[in-house]
Amino acid sequence: MDRRSNHFTGNGRNFNIPPPNVDSSLPVQQLRYMSREDAMLREDLRKTRKKLTEMEQRINDFEGQLRPGGKWPHGGRRPYEAPTNYRSHANADEVTKPDIPTWLAQQRRNCELWNQNFALKECLRNIMLENNILKEMCRQKELNISLLEKKTLELKADLKFHNDVKHDIKLVSNAFNIRPAKEVEMSSYKCTCGQC
């Protein structure tokens, strides 16, 4: 990976890696990027598995033609080769014969590691999506808290204004000896029961 760019080159493909400070308010762009990367990884996996299957088939066909010890059933490998040349051809095949089981084991191990890498990338993608969802939830909660605090301040201001007005009315009433209408009505009421 080139430290001066955000591009990773591998297997003949260029993968654009997003910068670390990606705006979290762009989940759609992230989903599109992850979908493209996921599609490319799946296509590479399919091609790799197909190539591995073809190579294993060719190796099986090649081993089917060989006898134990790398000798051919009858004379040389080709019908027109003379029997006198058989020994030199057999020795060359024994020297250049690849270690097929080791090679296959290495290819399987590479495929397993590639699958693990793919699974880790998928897990990382899910974690990033979950992280974005949690960030959005936190943002909404902070917004709700701000609205509630604003409403609380407004209610406290209204309550203080109401208490101030009530206190001022009481002071004015005491200063001018004004009784509330309810007290005046109670004092003007006369009982007619004859027992009071």
mmCIF file of N, CA and C in Angstrom, residues 77-138:
data_model
loop_
_atom_site.group_PDB
_atom_site.id
_atom_site.type_symbol
_atom_site.label_atom_id
_atom_site.label_comp_id
_atom_site.label_asym_id
_atom_site.label_seq_id
_atom_site.Cartn_x
_atom_site.Cartn_y
_atom_site.Cartn_z
ATOM 1 N N ARG A 77 7.140 -41.435 -22.962
ATOM 2 C CA ARG A 77 5.843 -40.784 -22.799
ATOM 3 C C ARG A 77 5.101 -40.694 -24.110
ATOM 4 N N ARG A 78 5.846 -40.605 -25.213
ATOM 5 C CA ARG A 78 5.185 -40.480 -26.510
ATOM 6 C C ARG A 78 5.398 -41.772 -27.293
ATOM 7 N N PRO A 79 4.472 -42.140 -28.170
ATOM 8 C CA PRO A 79 4.595 -43.414 -28.900
ATOM 9 C C PRO A 79 5.830 -43.486 -29.765
ATOM 10 N N TYR A 80 6.301 -42.359 -30.295
ATOM 11 C CA TYR A 80 7.423 -42.407 -31.230
ATOM 12 C C TYR A 80 8.779 -42.397 -30.528
ATOM 13 N N GLU A 81 8.791 -42.251 -29.172
ATOM 14 C CA GLU A 81 10.067 -42.247 -28.484
ATOM 15 C C GLU A 81 10.640 -43.656 -28.424
ATOM 16 N N ALA A 82 11.927 -43.794 -28.632
ATOM 17 C CA ALA A 82 12.576 -45.112 -28.636
ATOM 18 C C ALA A 82 12.757 -45.605 -27.221
ATOM 19 N N PRO A 83 12.758 -46.937 -27.022
ATOM 20 C CA PRO A 83 12.969 -47.486 -25.684
ATOM 21 C C PRO A 83 14.315 -47.118 -25.104
ATOM 22 N N THR A 84 15.307 -46.845 -25.938
ATOM 23 C CA THR A 84 16.635 -46.500 -25.422
ATOM 24 C C THR A 84 16.640 -45.160 -24.698
ATOM 25 N N ASN A 85 15.679 -44.307 -25.045
ATOM 26 C CA ASN A 85 15.607 -42.995 -24.395
ATOM 27 C C ASN A 85 14.760 -43.008 -23.124
ATOM 28 N N TYR A 86 14.199 -44.155 -22.773
ATOM 29 C CA TYR A 86 13.265 -44.228 -21.647
ATOM 30 C C TYR A 86 13.938 -43.846 -20.344
ATOM 31 N N ARG A 87 15.157 -44.359 -20.102
ATOM 32 C CA ARG A 87 15.795 -44.147 -18.816
ATOM 33 C C ARG A 87 16.100 -42.662 -18.572
ATOM 34 N N SER A 88 16.596 -41.983 -19.605
ATOM 35 C CA SER A 88 16.926 -40.565 -19.419
ATOM 36 C C SER A 88 15.675 -39.738 -19.170
ATOM 37 N N HIS A 89 14.565 -40.067 -19.890
ATOM 38 C CA HIS A 89 13.309 -39.329 -19.666
ATOM 39 C C HIS A 89 12.767 -39.602 -18.279
ATOM 40 N N ALA A 90 12.812 -40.836 -17.824
ATOM 41 C CA ALA A 90 12.301 -41.179 -16.500
ATOM 42 C C ALA A 90 13.097 -40.465 -15.421
ATOM 43 N N ASN A 91 14.412 -40.405 -15.560
ATOM 44 C CA ASN A 91 15.232 -39.715 -14.568
ATOM 45 C C ASN A 91 14.920 -38.217 -14.535
ATOM 46 N N ALA A 92 14.712 -37.623 -15.689
ATOM 47 C CA ALA A 92 14.371 -36.197 -15.733
ATOM 48 C C ALA A 92 13.039 -35.938 -15.053
ATOM 49 N N ASP A 93 12.045 -36.838 -15.274
ATOM 50 C CA ASP A 93 10.744 -36.674 -14.630
ATOM 51 C C ASP A 93 10.866 -36.813 -13.121
ATOM 52 N N GLU A 94 11.714 -37.756 -12.672
ATOM 53 C CA GLU A 94 11.883 -37.928 -11.233
ATOM 54 C C GLU A 94 12.517 -36.693 -10.598
ATOM 55 N N VAL A 95 13.448 -36.069 -11.318
ATOM 56 C CA VAL A 95 14.137 -34.900 -10.767
ATOM 57 C C VAL A 95 13.210 -33.691 -10.719
ATOM 58 N N THR A 96 12.427 -33.472 -11.782
ATOM 59 C CA THR A 96 11.606 -32.260 -11.876
ATOM 60 C C THR A 96 10.186 -32.452 -11.364
ATOM 61 N N LYS A 97 9.858 -33.628 -10.858
ATOM 62 C CA LYS A 97 8.487 -33.862 -10.391
ATOM 63 C C LYS A 97 8.206 -32.994 -9.154
ATOM 64 N N PRO A 98 7.152 -32.200 -9.175
ATOM 65 C CA PRO A 98 6.861 -31.341 -8.020
ATOM 66 C C PRO A 98 6.287 -32.149 -6.862
ATOM 67 N N ASP A 99 6.424 -31.585 -5.671
ATOM 68 C CA ASP A 99 5.841 -32.205 -4.480
ATOM 69 C C ASP A 99 4.367 -31.822 -4.432
ATOM 70 N N ILE A 100 3.551 -32.636 -5.088
ATOM 71 C CA ILE A 100 2.133 -32.294 -5.290
ATOM 72 C C ILE A 100 1.359 -32.203 -3.979
ATOM 73 N N PRO A 101 1.476 -33.168 -3.048
ATOM 74 C CA PRO A 101 0.703 -33.044 -1.796
ATOM 75 C C PRO A 101 1.030 -31.774 -1.016
ATOM 76 N N THR A 102 2.326 -31.425 -0.976
ATOM 77 C CA THR A 102 2.698 -30.196 -0.260
ATOM 78 C C THR A 102 2.125 -28.964 -0.951
ATOM 79 N N TRP A 103 2.192 -28.967 -2.273
ATOM 80 C CA TRP A 103 1.658 -27.834 -3.032
ATOM 81 C C TRP A 103 0.154 -27.690 -2.815
ATOM 82 N N LEU A 104 -0.566 -28.833 -2.845
ATOM 83 C CA LEU A 104 -2.016 -28.785 -2.622
ATOM 84 C C LEU A 104 -2.340 -28.303 -1.211
ATOM 85 N N ALA A 105 -1.557 -28.790 -0.231
ATOM 86 C CA ALA A 105 -1.789 -28.349 1.149
ATOM 87 C C ALA A 105 -1.570 -26.845 1.278
ATOM 88 N N GLN A 106 -0.535 -26.338 0.600
ATOM 89 C CA GLN A 106 -0.271 -24.902 0.645
ATOM 90 C C GLN A 106 -1.396 -24.106 -0.017
ATOM 91 N N GLN A 107 -1.905 -24.619 -1.143
ATOM 92 C CA GLN A 107 -3.005 -23.933 -1.825
ATOM 93 C C GLN A 107 -4.262 -23.924 -0.966
ATOM 94 N N ARG A 108 -4.541 -25.049 -0.303
ATOM 95 C CA ARG A 108 -5.711 -25.093 0.588
ATOM 96 C C ARG A 108 -5.540 -24.110 1.751
ATOM 97 N N ARG A 109 -4.323 -24.063 2.289
ATOM 98 C CA ARG A 109 -4.055 -23.133 3.385
ATOM 99 C C ARG A 109 -4.241 -21.688 2.920
ATOM 100 N N ASN A 110 -3.760 -21.385 1.721
ATOM 101 C CA ASN A 110 -3.946 -20.034 1.172
ATOM 102 C C ASN A 110 -5.422 -19.705 1.004
ATOM 103 N N CYS A 111 -6.184 -20.682 0.533
ATOM 104 C CA CYS A 111 -7.628 -20.470 0.348
ATOM 105 C C CYS A 111 -8.311 -20.246 1.697
ATOM 106 N N GLU A 112 -7.900 -21.014 2.719
ATOM 107 C CA GLU A 112 -8.474 -20.831 4.055
ATOM 108 C C GLU A 112 -8.148 -19.439 4.605
ATOM 109 N N LEU A 113 -6.896 -19.025 4.418
ATOM 110 C CA LEU A 113 -6.512 -17.689 4.888
ATOM 111 C C LEU A 113 -7.277 -16.599 4.143
ATOM 112 N N TRP A 114 -7.488 -16.804 2.849
ATOM 113 C CA TRP A 114 -8.248 -15.827 2.076
ATOM 114 C C TRP A 114 -9.692 -15.762 2.576
ATOM 115 N N ASN A 115 -10.272 -16.924 2.872
ATOM 116 C CA ASN A 115 -11.644 -16.959 3.395
ATOM 117 C C ASN A 115 -11.719 -16.278 4.757
ATOM 118 N N GLN A 116 -10.695 -16.509 5.605
ATOM 119 C CA GLN A 116 -10.676 -15.844 6.903
ATOM 120 C C GLN A 116 -10.579 -14.327 6.732
ATOM 121 N N ASN A 117 -9.756 -13.904 5.796
ATOM 122 C CA ASN A 117 -9.623 -12.476 5.521
ATOM 123 C C ASN A 117 -10.950 -11.881 5.053
ATOM 124 N N PHE A 118 -11.623 -12.614 4.178
ATOM 125 C CA PHE A 118 -12.927 -12.155 3.695
ATOM 126 C C PHE A 118 -13.932 -12.060 4.846
ATOM 127 N N ALA A 119 -13.927 -13.079 5.738
ATOM 128 C CA ALA A 119 -14.849 -13.064 6.880
ATOM 129 C C ALA A 119 -14.541 -11.896 7.817
ATOM 130 N N LEU A 120 -13.257 -11.616 8.029
ATOM 131 C CA LEU A 120 -12.887 -10.491 8.891
ATOM 132 C C LEU A 120 -13.314 -9.158 8.284
ATOM 133 N N LYS A 121 -13.172 -9.026 6.966
ATOM 134 C CA LYS A 121 -13.625 -7.793 6.312
ATOM 135 C C LYS A 121 -15.138 -7.642 6.431
ATOM 136 N N GLU A 122 -15.852 -8.762 6.294
ATOM 137 C CA GLU A 122 -17.314 -8.715 6.439
ATOM 138 C C GLU A 122 -17.694 -8.316 7.862
ATOM 139 N N CYS A 123 -16.986 -8.878 8.842
ATOM 140 C CA CYS A 123 -17.241 -8.532 10.245
ATOM 141 C C CYS A 123 -16.942 -7.053 10.498
ATOM 142 N N LEU A 124 -15.838 -6.570 9.943
ATOM 143 C CA LEU A 124 -15.488 -5.157 10.096
ATOM 144 C C LEU A 124 -16.541 -4.254 9.460
ATOM 145 N N ARG A 125 -17.062 -4.674 8.313
ATOM 146 C CA ARG A 125 -18.108 -3.888 7.650
ATOM 147 C C ARG A 125 -19.363 -3.817 8.525
ATOM 148 N N ASN A 126 -19.742 -4.955 9.127
ATOM 149 C CA ASN A 126 -20.918 -4.971 10.002
ATOM 150 C C ASN A 126 -20.698 -4.100 11.234
ATOM 151 N N ILE A 127 -19.474 -4.141 11.784
ATOM 152 C CA ILE A 127 -19.174 -3.316 12.956
ATOM 153 C C ILE A 127 -19.250 -1.832 12.597
ATOM 154 N N MET A 128 -18.757 -1.471 11.421
ATOM 155 C CA MET A 128 -18.815 -0.068 10.993
ATOM 156 C C MET A 128 -20.261 0.391 10.827
ATOM 157 N N LEU A 129 -21.102 -0.480 10.241
ATOM 158 C CA LEU A 129 -22.513 -0.123 10.084
ATOM 159 C C LEU A 129 -23.187 0.032 11.445
ATOM 160 N N GLU A 130 -22.906 -0.907 12.364
ATOM 161 C CA GLU A 130 -23.491 -0.820 13.703
ATOM 162 C C GLU A 130 -23.002 0.434 14.423
ATOM 163 N N ASN A 131 -21.731 0.764 14.241
ATOM 164 C CA ASN A 131 -21.174 1.967 14.853
ATOM 165 C C ASN A 131 -21.871 3.222 14.326
ATOM 166 N N ASN A 132 -22.134 3.257 13.029
ATOM 167 C CA ASN A 132 -22.836 4.409 12.451
ATOM 168 C C ASN A 132 -24.256 4.522 12.998
ATOM 169 N N ILE A 133 -24.920 3.368 13.159
ATOM 170 C CA ILE A 133 -26.280 3.381 13.720
ATOM 171 C C ILE A 133 -26.261 3.901 15.151
ATOM 172 N N LEU A 134 -25.288 3.431 15.953
ATOM 173 C CA LEU A 134 -25.185 3.888 17.341
ATOM 174 C C LEU A 134 -24.868 5.387 17.408
ATOM 175 N N LYS A 135 -24.021 5.862 16.508
ATOM 176 C CA LYS A 135 -23.726 7.301 16.475
ATOM 177 C C LYS A 135 -24.983 8.112 16.181
ATOM 178 N N GLU A 136 -25.793 7.615 15.238
ATOM 179 C CA GLU A 136 -27.032 8.321 14.897
ATOM 180 C C GLU A 136 -27.998 8.318 16.075
ATOM 181 N N MET A 137 -28.081 7.185 16.791
ATOM 182 C CA MET A 137 -28.948 7.111 17.970
ATOM 183 C C MET A 137 -28.476 8.089 19.046
ATOM 184 N N CYS A 138 -27.162 8.155 19.275
ATOM 185 C CA CYS A 138 -26.624 9.100 20.266
ATOM 186 C C CYS A 138 -26.922 10.542 19.861
#
